[in-house]
PDB file of C-alpha atoms in Angstrom:
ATOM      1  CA  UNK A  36      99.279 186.044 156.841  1.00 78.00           C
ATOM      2  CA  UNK A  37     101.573 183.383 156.943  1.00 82.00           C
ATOM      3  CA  UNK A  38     102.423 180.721 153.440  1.00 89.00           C
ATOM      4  CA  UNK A  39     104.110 177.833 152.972  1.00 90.00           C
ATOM      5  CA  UNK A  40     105.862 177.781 149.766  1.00 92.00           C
ATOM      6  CA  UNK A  41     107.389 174.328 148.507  1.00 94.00           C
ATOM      7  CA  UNK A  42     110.711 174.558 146.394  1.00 93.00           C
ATOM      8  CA  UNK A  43     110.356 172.397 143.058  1.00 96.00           C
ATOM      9  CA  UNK A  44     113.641 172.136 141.823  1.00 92.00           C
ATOM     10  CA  UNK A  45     113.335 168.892 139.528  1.00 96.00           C
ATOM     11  CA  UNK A  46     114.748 168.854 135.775  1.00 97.00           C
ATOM     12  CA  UNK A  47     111.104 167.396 134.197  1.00 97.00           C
ATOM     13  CA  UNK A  48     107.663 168.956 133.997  1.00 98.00           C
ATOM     14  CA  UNK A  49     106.406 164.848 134.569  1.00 98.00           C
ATOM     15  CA  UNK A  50     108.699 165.152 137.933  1.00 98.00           C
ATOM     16  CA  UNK A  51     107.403 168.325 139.069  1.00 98.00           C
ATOM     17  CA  UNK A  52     103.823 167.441 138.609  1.00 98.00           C
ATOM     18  CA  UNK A  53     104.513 164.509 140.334  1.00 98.00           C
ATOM     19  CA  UNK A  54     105.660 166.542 143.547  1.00 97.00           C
ATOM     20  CA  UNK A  55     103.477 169.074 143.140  1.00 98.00           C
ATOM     21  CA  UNK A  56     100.287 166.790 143.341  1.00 97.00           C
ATOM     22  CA  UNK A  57     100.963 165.077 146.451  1.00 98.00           C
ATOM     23  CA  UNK A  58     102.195 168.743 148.339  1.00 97.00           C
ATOM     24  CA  UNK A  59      99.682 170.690 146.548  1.00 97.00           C
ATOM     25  CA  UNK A  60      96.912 170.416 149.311  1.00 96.00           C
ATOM     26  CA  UNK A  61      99.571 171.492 152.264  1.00 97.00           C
ATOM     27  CA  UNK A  62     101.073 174.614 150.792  1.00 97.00           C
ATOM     28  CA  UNK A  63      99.930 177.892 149.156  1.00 97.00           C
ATOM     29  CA  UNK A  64     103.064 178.811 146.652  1.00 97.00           C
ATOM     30  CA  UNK A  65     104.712 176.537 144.088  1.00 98.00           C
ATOM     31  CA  UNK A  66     107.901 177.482 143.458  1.00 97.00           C
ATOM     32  CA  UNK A  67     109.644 176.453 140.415  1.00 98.00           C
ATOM     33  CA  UNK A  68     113.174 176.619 140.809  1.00 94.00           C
ATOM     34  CA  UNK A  69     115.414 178.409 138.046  1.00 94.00           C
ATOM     35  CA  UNK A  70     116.640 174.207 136.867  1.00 94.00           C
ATOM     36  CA  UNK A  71     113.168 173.253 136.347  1.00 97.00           C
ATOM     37  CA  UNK A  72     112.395 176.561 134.233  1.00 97.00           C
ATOM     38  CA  UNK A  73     115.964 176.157 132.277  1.00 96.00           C
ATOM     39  CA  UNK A  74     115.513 172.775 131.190  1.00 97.00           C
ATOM     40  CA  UNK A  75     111.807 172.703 130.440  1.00 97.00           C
ATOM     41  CA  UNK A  76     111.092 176.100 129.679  1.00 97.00           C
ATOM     42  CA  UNK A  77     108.125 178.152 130.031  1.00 97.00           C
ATOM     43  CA  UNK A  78     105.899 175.264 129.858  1.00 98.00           C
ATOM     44  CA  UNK A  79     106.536 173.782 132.846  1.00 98.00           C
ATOM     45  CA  UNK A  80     104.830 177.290 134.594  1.00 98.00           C
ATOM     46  CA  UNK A  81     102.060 176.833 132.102  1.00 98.00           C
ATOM     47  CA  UNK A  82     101.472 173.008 133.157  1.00 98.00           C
ATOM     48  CA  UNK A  83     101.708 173.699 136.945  1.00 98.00           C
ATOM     49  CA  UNK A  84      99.446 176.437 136.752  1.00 98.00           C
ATOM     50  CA  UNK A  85      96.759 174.348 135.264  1.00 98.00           C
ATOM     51  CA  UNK A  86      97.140 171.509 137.401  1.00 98.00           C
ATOM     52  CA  UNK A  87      96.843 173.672 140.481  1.00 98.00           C
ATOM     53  CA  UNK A  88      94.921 176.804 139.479  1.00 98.00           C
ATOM     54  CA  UNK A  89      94.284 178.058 143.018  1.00 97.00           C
ATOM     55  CA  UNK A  90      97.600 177.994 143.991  1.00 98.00           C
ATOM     56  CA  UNK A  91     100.589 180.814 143.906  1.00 98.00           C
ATOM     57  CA  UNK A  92     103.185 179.815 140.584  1.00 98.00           C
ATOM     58  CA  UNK A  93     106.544 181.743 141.559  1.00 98.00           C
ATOM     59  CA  UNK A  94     109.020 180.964 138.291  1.00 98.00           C
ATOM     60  CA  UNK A  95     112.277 181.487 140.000  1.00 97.00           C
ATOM     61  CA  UNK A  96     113.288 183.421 137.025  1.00 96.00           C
ATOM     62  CA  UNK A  97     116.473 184.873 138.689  1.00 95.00           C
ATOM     63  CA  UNK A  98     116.350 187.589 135.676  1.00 97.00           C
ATOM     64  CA  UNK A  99     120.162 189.931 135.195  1.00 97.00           C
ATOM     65  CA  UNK A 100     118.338 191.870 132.091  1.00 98.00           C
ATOM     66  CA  UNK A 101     115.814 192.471 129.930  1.00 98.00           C
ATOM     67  CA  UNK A 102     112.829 192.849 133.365  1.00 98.00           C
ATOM     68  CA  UNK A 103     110.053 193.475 131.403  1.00 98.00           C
ATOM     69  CA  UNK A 104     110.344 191.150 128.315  1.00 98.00           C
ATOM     70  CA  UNK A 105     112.111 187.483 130.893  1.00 98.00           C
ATOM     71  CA  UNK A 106     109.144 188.689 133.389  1.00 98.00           C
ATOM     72  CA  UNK A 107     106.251 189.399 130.483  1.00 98.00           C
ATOM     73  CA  UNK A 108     106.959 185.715 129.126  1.00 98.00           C
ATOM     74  CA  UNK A 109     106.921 183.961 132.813  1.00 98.00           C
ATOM     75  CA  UNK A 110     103.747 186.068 133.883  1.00 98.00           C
ATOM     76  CA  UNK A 111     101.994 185.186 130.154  1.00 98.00           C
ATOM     77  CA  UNK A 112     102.961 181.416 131.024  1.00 98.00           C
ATOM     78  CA  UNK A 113     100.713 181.765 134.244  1.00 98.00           C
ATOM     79  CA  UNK A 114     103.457 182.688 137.136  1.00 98.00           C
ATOM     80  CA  UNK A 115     102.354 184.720 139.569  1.00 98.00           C
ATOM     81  CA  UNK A 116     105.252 185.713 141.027  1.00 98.00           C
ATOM     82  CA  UNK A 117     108.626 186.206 139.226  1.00 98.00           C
ATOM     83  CA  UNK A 118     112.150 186.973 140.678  1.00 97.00           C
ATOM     84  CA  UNK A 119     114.474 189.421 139.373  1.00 98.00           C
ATOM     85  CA  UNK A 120     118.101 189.651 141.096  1.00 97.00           C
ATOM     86  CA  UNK A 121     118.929 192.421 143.297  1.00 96.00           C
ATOM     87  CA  UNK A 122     122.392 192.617 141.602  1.00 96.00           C
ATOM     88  CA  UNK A 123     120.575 193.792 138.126  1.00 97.00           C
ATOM     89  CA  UNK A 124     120.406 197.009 137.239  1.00 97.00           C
ATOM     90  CA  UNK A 125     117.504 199.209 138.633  1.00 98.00           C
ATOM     91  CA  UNK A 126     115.969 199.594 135.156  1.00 98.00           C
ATOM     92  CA  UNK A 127     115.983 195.721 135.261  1.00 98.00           C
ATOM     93  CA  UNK A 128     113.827 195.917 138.447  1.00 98.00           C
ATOM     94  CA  UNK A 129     111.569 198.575 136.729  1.00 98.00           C
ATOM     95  CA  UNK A 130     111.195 196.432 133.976  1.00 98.00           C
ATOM     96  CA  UNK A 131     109.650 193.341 135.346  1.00 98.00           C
ATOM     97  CA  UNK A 132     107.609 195.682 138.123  1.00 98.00           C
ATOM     98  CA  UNK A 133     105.900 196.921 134.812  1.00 98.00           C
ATOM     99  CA  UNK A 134     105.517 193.658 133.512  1.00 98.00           C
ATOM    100  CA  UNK A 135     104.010 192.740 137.035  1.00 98.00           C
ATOM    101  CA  UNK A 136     101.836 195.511 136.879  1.00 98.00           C
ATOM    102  CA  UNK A 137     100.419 194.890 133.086  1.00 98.00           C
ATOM    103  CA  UNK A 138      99.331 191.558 134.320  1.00 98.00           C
ATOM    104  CA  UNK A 139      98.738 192.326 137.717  1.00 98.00           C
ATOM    105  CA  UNK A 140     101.606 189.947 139.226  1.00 98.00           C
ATOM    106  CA  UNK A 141     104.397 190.253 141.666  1.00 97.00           C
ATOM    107  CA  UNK A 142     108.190 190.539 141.415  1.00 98.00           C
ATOM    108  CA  UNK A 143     110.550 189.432 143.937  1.00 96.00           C
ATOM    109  CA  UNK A 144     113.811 190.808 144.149  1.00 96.00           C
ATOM    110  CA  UNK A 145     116.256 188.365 145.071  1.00 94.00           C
ATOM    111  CA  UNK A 146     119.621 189.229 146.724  1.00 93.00           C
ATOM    112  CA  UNK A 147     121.663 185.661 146.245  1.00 91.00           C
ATOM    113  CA  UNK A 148     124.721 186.980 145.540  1.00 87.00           C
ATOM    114  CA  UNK A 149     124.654 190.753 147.121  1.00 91.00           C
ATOM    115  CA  UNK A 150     127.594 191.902 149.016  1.00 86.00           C
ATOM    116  CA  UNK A 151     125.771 194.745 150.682  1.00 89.00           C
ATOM    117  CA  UNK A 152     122.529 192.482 151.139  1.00 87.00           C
ATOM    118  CA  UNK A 153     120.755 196.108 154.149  1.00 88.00           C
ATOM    119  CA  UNK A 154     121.808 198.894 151.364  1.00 93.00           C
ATOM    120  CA  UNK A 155     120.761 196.949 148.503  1.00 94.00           C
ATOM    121  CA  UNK A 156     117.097 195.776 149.984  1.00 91.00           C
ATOM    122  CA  UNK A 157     116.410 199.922 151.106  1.00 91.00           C
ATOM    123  CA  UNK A 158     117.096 200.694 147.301  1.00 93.00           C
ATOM    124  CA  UNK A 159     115.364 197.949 145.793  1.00 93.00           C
ATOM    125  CA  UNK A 160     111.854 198.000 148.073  1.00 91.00           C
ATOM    126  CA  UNK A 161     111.557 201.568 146.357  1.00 93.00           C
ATOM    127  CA  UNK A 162     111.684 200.187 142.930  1.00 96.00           C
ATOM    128  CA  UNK A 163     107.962 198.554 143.430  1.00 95.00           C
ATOM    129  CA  UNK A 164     108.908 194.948 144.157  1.00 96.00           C
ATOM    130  CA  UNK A 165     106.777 192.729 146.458  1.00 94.00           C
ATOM    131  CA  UNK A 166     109.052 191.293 148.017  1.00 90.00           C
ATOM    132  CA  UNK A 167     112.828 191.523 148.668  1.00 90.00           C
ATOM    133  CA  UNK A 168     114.156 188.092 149.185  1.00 88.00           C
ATOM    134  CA  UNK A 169     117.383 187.765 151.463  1.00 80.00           C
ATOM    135  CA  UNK A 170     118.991 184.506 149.989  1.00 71.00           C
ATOM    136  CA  UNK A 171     122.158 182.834 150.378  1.00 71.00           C
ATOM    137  CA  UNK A 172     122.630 180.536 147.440  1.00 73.00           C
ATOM    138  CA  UNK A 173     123.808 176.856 148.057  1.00 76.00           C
ATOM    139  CA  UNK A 174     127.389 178.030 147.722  1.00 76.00           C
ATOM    140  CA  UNK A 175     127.796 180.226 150.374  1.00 77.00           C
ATOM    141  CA  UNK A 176     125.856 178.549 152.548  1.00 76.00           C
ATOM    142  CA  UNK A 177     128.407 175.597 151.683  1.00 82.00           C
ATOM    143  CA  UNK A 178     131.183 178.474 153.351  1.00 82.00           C
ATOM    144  CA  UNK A 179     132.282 178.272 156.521  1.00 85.00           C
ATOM    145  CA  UNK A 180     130.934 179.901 159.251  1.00 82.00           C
ATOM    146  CA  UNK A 181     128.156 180.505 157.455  1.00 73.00           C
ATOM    147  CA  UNK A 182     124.980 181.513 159.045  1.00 78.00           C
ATOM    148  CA  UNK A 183     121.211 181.606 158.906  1.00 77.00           C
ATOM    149  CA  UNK A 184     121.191 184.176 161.593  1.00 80.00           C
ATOM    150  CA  UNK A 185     122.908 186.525 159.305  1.00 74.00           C
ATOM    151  CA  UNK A 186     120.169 186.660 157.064  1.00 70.00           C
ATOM    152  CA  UNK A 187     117.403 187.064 159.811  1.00 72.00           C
ATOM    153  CA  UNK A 188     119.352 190.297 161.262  1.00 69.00           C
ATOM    154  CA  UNK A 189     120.233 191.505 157.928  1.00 64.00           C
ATOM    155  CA  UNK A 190     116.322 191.591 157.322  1.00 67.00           C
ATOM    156  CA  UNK A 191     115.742 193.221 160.367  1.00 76.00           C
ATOM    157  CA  UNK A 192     118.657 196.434 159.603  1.00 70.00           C
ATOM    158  CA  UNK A 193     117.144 196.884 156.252  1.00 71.00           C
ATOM    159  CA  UNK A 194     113.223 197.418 157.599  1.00 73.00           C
ATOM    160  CA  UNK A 195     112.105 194.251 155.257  1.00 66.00           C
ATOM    161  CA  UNK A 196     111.047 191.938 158.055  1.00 54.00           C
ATOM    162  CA  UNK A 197     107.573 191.038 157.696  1.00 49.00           C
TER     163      UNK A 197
END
């Protein structure tokens, strides 16, 4: 089944409930982007969540360490989806898979910044994650010659096209 997921990436909980109220009936996952959850904390997942209780809160969390704990606070806020990067360490991964599993969430492992982006996304889909996210960040896609093909076949190579 297909979703449309909306990118919030605002500095303000008033600004992202803003956004989120008009989109809210067209798409089926808020994303909070990692600005939104830096400058207004946990709070903002909390006061999306309760705005729009039937739909998907994924706190772009991008954690690097400590899984479990970054992931247990985002999930206890009311996300429903959390990303860990692909470049932590695989207890990292563990760690917020556990946390997923205690509240019955889902991780996403994201691969911004992953040199090996195939090898990496075979390793990590054994770790438990939902999803393995193949991301280029705003700064490589900023390189030249950059490509969103790239992406699409590295998906393919690793087996984590859906």
């Amino acid at each position: 089944m297909t979703k449309l997921q909306v990118a919030v990436d605002l500095l303000t909980t008033a600004d992202a409930l803003a956004l989120t109220n008009k989109v809210a009936p067209y798409v089926d996952i808020i994303e909070l982007g990692t600005p939104l959850i830096k400058s207004a904390g946990l709070s903002a997942i909390t006061a999306i969540k309760a705005a729009h209780p039937d739909k998907e809160v994924f706190a772009d969390l991008k954690t690097a360490d400590a899984g479990f704990l970054e992931a247990d606070l985002a999930f206890s806020a009311g996300a429903d989806l959390v990303t860990v990067l692909g470049a932590a360490g695989d207890a990292t991964i563990k760690g917020a898979v556990e946390a997923g599993k205690k509240h019955g969430k889902k991780v996403v492992a994201d691969l911004i910044g992953v040199e090996n982006r195939v090898e990496r996304a075979r390793e990590i889909s054994k770790l438990g994650v939902a999803f393995v996210e193949i991301h280029a960040g705003l700064d490589e896609q900023a390189q030249p010659g950059y490509s969103i093909q790239t992406l699409l076949d590295d998906g393919k190579i690793a087996g984590v096209w859906r």
